[in-house]
PDB file of C-alpha atoms in Angstrom:
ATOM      1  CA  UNK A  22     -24.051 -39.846  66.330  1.00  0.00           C
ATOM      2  CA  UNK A  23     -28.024 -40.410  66.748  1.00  0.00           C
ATOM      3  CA  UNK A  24     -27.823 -44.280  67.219  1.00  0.00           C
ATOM      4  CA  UNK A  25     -30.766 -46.063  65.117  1.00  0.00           C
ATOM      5  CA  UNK A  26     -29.628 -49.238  65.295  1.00  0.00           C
ATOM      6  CA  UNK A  27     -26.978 -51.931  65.494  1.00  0.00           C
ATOM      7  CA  UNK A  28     -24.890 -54.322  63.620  1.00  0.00           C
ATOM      8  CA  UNK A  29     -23.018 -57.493  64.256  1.00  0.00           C
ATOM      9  CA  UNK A  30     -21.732 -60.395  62.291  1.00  0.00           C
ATOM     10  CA  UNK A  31     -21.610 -64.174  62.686  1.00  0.00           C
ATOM     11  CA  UNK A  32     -19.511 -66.478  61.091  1.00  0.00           C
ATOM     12  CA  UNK A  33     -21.070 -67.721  57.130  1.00  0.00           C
ATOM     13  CA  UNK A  34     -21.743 -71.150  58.734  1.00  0.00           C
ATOM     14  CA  UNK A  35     -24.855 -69.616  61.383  1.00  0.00           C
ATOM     15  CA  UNK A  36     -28.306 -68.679  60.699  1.00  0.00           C
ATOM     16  CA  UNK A  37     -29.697 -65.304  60.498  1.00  0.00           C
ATOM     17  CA  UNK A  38     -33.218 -65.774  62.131  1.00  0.00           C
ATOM     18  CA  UNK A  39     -36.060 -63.736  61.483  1.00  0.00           C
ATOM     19  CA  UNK A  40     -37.995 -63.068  65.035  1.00  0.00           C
ATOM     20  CA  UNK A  41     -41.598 -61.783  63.946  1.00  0.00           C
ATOM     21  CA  UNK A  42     -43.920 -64.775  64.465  1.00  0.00           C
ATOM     22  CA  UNK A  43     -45.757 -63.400  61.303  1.00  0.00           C
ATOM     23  CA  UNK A  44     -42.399 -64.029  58.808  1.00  0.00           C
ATOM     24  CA  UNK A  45     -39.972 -66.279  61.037  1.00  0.00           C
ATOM     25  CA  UNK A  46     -41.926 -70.112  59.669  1.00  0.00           C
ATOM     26  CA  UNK A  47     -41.452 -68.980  56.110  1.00  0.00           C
ATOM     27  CA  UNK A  48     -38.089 -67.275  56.666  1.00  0.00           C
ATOM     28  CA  UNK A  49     -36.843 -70.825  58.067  1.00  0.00           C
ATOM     29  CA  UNK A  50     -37.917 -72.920  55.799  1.00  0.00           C
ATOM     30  CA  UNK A  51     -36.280 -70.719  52.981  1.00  0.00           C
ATOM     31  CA  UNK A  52     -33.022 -71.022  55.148  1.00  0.00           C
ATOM     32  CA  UNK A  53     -33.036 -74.420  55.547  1.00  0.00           C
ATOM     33  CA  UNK A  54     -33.873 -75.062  51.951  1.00  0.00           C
ATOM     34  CA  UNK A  55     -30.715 -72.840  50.989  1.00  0.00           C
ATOM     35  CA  UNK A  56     -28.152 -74.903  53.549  1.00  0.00           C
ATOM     36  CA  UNK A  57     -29.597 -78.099  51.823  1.00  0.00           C
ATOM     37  CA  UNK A  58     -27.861 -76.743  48.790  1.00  0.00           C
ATOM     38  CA  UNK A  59     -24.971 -75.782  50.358  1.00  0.00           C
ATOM     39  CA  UNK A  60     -24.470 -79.044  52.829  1.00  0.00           C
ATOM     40  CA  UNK A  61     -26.835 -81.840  50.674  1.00  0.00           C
ATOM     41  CA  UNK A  62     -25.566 -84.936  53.737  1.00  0.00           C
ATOM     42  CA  UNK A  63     -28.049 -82.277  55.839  1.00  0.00           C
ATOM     43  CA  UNK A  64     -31.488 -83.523  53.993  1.00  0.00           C
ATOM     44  CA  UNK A  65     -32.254 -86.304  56.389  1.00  0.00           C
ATOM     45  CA  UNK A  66     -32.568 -83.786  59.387  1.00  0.00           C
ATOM     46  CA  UNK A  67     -34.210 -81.010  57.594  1.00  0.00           C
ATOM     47  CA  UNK A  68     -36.831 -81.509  59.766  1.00  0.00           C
ATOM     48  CA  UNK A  69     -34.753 -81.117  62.916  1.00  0.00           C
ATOM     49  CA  UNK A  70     -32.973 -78.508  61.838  1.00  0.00           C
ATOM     50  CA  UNK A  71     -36.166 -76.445  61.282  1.00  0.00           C
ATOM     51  CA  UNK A  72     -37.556 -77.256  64.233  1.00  0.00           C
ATOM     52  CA  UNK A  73     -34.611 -76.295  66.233  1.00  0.00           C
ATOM     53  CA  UNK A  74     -34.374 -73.056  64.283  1.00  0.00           C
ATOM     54  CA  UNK A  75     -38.169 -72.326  64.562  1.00  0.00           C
ATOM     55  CA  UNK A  76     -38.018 -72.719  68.754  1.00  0.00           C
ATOM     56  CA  UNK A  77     -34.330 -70.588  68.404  1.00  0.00           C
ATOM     57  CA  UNK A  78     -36.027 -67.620  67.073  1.00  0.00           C
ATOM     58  CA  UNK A  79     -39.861 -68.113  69.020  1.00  0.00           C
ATOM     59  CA  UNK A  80     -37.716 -67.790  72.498  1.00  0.00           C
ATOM     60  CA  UNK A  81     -35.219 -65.152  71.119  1.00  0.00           C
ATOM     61  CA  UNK A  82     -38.644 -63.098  70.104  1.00  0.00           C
ATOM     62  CA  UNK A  83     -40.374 -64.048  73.739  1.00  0.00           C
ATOM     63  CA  UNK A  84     -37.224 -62.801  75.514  1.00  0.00           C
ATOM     64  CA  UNK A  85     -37.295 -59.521  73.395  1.00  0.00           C
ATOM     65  CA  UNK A  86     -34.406 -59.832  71.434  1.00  0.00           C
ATOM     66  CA  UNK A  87     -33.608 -57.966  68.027  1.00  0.00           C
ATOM     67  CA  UNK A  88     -31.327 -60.077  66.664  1.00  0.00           C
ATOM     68  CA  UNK A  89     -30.545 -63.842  66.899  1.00  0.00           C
ATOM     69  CA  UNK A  90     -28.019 -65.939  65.309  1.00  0.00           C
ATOM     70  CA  UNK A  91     -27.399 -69.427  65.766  1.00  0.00           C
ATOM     71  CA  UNK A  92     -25.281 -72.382  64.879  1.00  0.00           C
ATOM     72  CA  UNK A  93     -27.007 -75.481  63.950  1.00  0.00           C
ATOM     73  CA  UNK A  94     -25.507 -78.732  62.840  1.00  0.00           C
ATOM     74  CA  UNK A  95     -25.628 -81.961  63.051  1.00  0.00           C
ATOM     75  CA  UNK A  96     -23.128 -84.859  64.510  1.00  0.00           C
ATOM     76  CA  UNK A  97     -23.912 -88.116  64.454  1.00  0.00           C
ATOM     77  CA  UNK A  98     -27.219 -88.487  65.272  1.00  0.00           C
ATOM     78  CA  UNK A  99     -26.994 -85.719  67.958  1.00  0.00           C
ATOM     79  CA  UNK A 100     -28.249 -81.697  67.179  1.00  0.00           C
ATOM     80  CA  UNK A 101     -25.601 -79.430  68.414  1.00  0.00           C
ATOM     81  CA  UNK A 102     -26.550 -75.757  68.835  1.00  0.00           C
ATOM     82  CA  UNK A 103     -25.219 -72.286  70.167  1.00  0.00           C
ATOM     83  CA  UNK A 104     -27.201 -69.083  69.665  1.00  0.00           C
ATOM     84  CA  UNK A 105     -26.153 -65.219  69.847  1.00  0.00           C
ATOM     85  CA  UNK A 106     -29.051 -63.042  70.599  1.00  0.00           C
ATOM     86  CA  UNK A 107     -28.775 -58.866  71.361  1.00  0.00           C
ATOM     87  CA  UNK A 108     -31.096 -57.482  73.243  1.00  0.00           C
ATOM     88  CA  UNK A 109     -31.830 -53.532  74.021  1.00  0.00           C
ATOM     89  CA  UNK A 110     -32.961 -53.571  78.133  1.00  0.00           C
ATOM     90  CA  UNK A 111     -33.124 -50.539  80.350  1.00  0.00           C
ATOM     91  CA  UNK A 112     -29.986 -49.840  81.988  1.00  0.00           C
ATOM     92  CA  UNK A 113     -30.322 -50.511  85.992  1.00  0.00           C
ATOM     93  CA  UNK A 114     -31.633 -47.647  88.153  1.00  0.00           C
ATOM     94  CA  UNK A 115     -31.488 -45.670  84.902  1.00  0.00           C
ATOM     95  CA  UNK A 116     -28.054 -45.685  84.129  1.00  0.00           C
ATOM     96  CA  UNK A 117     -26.408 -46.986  81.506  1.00  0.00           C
ATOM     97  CA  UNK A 118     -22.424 -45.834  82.265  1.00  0.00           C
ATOM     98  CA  UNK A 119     -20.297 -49.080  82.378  1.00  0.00           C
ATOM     99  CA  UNK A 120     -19.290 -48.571  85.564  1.00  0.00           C
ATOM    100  CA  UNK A 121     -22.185 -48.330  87.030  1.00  0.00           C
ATOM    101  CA  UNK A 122     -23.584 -51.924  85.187  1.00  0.00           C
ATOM    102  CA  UNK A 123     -20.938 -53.461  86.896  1.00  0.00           C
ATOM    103  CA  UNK A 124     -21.667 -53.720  90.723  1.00  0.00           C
ATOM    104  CA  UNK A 125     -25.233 -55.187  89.248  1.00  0.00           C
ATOM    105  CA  UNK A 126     -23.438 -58.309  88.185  1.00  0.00           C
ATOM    106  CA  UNK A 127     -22.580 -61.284  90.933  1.00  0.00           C
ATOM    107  CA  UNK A 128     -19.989 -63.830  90.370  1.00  0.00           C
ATOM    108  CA  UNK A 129     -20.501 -67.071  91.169  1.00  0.00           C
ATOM    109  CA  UNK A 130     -17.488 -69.395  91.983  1.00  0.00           C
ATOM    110  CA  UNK A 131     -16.868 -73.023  90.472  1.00  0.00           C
ATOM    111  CA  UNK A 132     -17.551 -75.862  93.164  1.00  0.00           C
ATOM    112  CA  UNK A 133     -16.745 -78.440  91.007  1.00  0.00           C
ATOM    113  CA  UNK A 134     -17.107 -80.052  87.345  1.00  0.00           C
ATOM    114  CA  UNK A 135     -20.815 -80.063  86.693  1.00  0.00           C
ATOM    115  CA  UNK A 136     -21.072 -76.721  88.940  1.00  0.00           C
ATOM    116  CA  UNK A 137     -22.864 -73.675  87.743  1.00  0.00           C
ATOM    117  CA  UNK A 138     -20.070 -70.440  88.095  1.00  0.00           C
ATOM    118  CA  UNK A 139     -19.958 -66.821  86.976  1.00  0.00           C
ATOM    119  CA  UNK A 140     -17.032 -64.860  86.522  1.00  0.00           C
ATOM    120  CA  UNK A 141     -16.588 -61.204  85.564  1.00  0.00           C
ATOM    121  CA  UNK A 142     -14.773 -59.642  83.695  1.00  0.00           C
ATOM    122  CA  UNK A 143     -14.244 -56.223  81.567  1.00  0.00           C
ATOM    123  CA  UNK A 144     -13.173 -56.431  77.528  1.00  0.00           C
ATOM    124  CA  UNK A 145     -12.875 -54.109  74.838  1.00  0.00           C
ATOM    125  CA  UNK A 146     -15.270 -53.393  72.204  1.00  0.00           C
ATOM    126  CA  UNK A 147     -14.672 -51.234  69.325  1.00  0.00           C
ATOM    127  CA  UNK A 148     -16.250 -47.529  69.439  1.00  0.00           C
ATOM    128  CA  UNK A 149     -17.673 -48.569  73.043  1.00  0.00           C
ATOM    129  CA  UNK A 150     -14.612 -48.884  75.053  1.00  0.00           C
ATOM    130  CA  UNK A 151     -14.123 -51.222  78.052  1.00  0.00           C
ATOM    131  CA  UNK A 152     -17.560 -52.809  79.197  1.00  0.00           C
ATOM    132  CA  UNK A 153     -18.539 -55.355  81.701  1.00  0.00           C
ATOM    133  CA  UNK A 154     -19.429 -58.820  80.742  1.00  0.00           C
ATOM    134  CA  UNK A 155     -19.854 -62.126  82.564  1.00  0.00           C
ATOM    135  CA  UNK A 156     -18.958 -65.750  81.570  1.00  0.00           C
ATOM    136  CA  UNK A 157     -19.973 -68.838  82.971  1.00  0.00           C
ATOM    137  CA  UNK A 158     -22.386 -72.048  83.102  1.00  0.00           C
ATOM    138  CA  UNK A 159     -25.984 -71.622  84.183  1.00  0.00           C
ATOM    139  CA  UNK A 160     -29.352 -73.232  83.721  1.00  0.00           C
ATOM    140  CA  UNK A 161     -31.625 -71.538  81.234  1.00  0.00           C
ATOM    141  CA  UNK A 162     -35.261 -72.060  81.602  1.00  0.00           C
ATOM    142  CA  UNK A 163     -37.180 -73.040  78.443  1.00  0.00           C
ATOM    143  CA  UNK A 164     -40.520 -72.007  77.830  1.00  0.00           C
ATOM    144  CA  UNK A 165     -43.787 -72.911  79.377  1.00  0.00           C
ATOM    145  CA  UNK A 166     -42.465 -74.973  81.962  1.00  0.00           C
ATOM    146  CA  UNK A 167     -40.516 -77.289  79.455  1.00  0.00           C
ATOM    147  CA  UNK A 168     -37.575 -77.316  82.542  1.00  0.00           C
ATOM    148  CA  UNK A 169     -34.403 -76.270  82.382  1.00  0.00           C
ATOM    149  CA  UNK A 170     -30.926 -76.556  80.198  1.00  0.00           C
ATOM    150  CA  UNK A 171     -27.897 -76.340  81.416  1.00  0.00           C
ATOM    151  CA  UNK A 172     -25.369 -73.958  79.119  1.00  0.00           C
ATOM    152  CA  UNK A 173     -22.369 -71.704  79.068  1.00  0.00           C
ATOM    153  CA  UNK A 174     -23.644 -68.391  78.978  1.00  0.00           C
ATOM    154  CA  UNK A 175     -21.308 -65.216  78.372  1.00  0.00           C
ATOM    155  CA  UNK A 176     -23.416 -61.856  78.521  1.00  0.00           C
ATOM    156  CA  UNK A 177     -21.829 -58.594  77.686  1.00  0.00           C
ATOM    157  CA  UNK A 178     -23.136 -55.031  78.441  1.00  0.00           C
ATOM    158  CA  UNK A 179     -22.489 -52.547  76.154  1.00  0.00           C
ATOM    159  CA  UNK A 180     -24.218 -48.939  77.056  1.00  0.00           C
ATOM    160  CA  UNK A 181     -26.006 -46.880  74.087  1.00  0.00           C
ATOM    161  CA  UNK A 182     -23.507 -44.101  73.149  1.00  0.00           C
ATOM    162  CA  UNK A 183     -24.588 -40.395  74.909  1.00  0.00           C
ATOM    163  CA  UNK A 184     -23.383 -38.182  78.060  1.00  0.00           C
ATOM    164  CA  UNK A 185     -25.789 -40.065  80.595  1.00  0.00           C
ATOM    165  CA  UNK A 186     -27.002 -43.668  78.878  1.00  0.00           C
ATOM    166  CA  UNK A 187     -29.909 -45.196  80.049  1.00  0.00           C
ATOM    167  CA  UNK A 188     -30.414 -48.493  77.092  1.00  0.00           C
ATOM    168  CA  UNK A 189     -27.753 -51.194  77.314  1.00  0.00           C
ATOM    169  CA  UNK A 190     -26.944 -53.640  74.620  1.00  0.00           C
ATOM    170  CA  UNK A 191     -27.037 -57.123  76.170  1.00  0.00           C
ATOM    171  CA  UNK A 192     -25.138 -59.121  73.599  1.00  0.00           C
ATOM    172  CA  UNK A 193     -25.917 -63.122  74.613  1.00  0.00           C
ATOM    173  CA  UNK A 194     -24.147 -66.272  73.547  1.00  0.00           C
ATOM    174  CA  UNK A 195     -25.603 -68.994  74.506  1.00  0.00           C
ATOM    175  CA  UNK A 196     -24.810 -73.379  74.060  1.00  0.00           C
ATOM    176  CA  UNK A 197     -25.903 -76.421  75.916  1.00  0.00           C
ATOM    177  CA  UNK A 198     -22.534 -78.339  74.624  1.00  0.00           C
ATOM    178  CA  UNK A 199     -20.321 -77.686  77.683  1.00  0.00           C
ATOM    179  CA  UNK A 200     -17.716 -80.022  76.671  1.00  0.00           C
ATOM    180  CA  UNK A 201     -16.882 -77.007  74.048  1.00  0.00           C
ATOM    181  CA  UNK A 202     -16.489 -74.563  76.727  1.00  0.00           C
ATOM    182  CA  UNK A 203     -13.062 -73.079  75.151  1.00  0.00           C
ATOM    183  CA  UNK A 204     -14.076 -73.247  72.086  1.00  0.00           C
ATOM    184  CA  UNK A 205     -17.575 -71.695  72.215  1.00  0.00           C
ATOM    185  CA  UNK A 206     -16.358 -68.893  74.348  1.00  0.00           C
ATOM    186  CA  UNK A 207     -13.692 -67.674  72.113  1.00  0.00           C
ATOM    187  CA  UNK A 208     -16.663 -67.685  69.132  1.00  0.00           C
ATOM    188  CA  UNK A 209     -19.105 -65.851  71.060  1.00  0.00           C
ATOM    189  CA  UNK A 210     -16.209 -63.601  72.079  1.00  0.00           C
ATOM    190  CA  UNK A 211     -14.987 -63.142  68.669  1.00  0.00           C
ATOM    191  CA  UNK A 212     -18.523 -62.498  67.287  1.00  0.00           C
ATOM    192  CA  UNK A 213     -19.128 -59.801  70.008  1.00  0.00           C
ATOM    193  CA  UNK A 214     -16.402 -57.604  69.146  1.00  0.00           C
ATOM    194  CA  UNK A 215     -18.200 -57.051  65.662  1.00  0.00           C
ATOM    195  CA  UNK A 216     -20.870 -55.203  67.382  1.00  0.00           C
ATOM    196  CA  UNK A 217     -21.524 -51.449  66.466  1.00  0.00           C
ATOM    197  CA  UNK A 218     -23.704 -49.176  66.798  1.00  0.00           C
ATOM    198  CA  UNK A 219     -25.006 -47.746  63.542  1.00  0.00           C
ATOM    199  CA  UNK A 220     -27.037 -44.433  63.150  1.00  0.00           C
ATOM    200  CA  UNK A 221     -26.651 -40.650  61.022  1.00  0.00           C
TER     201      UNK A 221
END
């Protein structure tokens, strides 16, 4: 198979962002106005929620992702948000192979409650076989010096198909609610394994 793209899925209840800064303002607002339909108790925040979505898809299009999907929704008076990006990168030293991805990643072990920590680990994903990923908490850097958020993070690697692969998929699922640790991790994991490659 010549591999021309990719597709994954998230659940009905995430947005679908568009990335290009020419189409993403307009493509938000229609979005929003859609899940105002859908969810009517969501009108007060429109506002926030487009705002949230708008900065979602400006730093998954800075980064260099090709795909973003996030969950936005609102409880109490409190945004809560977790975003799945993919991203195509250059595999390290030019290859691509699983195996070799692997001794690129570092764990990082817990020291505590509010520590960061990385493990890693290997998992399944359909027509790719076993590929590394890691899981953990970490501090993401925002934008233009706007500091720092601290979020579980699970990354997974998953090498372009071909004898000698030298493009990885990095598949991204990102949150800043940690209390949901459990919970987000099995969606991001659950979302993951609908990734394929897709091509003639």
């Amino acid at each position: 198979m010549t591999v021309t793209g990719f597709s994954i899925t998230v659940p009905d209840s995430w947005f679908e962002l568009e990335l290009h800064p020419d189409a993403r303002n307009a493509a938000v607002n229609s979005l929003v106005e859609t899940r105002l339909k859908d969810v009517p108790e969501l009108y007060e925040h429109r506002s926030a929620l487009a705002k949230v979505l708008r900065e979602t898809a400006r730093r998954a299009y800075d980064s260099g992702a090709r795909f973003c999907g996030t969950l936005v929704t609102v409880v109490g008076d409190a945004i809560m948000s977790a975003t799945v990006t993919v991203t195509v990168v250059d595999a390290p030293d030019g290859q691509g192979a699983a195996d070799a991805i692997t001794p690129h990643l570092t764990a990082r072990p817990r020291r505590g409650a509010d520590s960061l920590w990385r493990e890693i680990e290997s998992v399944e994903i359909p027509g790719a076989g076993r590929v590394p990923r890691t899981r953990g908490v970490d501090d993401v850097t925002l934008p233009d010096g706007a500091g720092w958020v601290r979020s579980l993070i699970m990354q997974t690697f998953v090498p372009f198909p071909g004898p000698e692969p030298t493009r990885v998929a990095l598949i991204t699922g990102s949150s800043p609610v940690l209390a949901l640790e459990t919970e987000f991790f099995d969606v991001f994991d659950a979302v993951t394994a609908t990734f394929r490659f897709t091509g003639a």
